[in-house]
Every structure is written in C-alpha cells, then in structure tokens.
Amino acid sequence: MKVDELKAELDRLGIEYPSTAKKPELIELLKESE
C-alpha cells in the first residue's frame, strides 16, 4: 500500500493520525485498529 492509500483507509475508519506520520507508523495504526 502507498502512504496515501494507508491514510485514506485510516480516514475511512475514522482513525486519526499525525500528518507527519511515516508509512511504518500508519501501518501500525491500521494493524491496531483491526
């Protein structure tokens, strides 16, 4: 997944993330939300 895809998925799930978050952080947030 690209960073923008990860951010779109987090947005869809209503999960907030820092705008400075790097890809590994975004992936971690997504995993935690499952």
Short mmCIF file of C-alpha atoms in Angstrom, two decimals:
data_model
loop_
_atom_site.label_atom_id
_atom_site.label_comp_id
_atom_site.label_asym_id
_atom_site.label_seq_id
_atom_site.Cartn_x
_atom_site.Cartn_y
_atom_site.Cartn_z
CA MET A 1 0.00 0.00 0.00
CA LYS A 2 1.10 3.52 -0.68
CA VAL A 3 1.15 6.13 2.08
CA ASP A 4 -1.85 7.95 0.60
CA GLU A 5 -3.77 4.66 0.46
CA LEU A 6 -2.96 3.98 4.10
CA LYS A 7 -4.12 7.47 5.07
CA ALA A 8 -7.33 7.05 3.07
CA GLU A 9 -8.04 3.76 4.83
CA LEU A 10 -7.41 5.33 8.25
CA ASP A 11 -9.71 8.21 7.31
CA ARG A 12 -12.38 5.74 6.24
CA LEU A 13 -12.13 4.00 9.61
CA GLY A 14 -12.22 7.33 11.43
CA ILE A 15 -8.75 6.86 12.89
CA GLU A 16 -6.71 9.97 13.50
CA TYR A 17 -3.03 10.06 12.64
CA PRO A 18 -0.38 12.79 12.73
CA SER A 19 0.13 14.43 9.34
CA THR A 20 3.86 13.79 9.78
CA ALA A 21 3.38 10.05 10.32
CA LYS A 22 5.63 7.85 8.23
CA LYS A 23 4.50 4.68 6.47
CA PRO A 24 5.53 2.26 9.27
CA GLU A 25 3.56 4.30 11.81
CA LEU A 26 0.48 4.32 9.58
CA ILE A 27 0.71 0.56 9.07
CA GLU A 28 0.97 0.09 12.84
CA LEU A 29 -2.13 2.21 13.44
CA LEU A 30 -4.02 0.22 10.84
CA LYS A 31 -2.98 -3.10 12.43
CA GLU A 32 -4.05 -1.90 15.87
CA SER A 33 -7.47 -0.97 14.54
CA GLU A 34 -8.28 -4.45 13.23
#
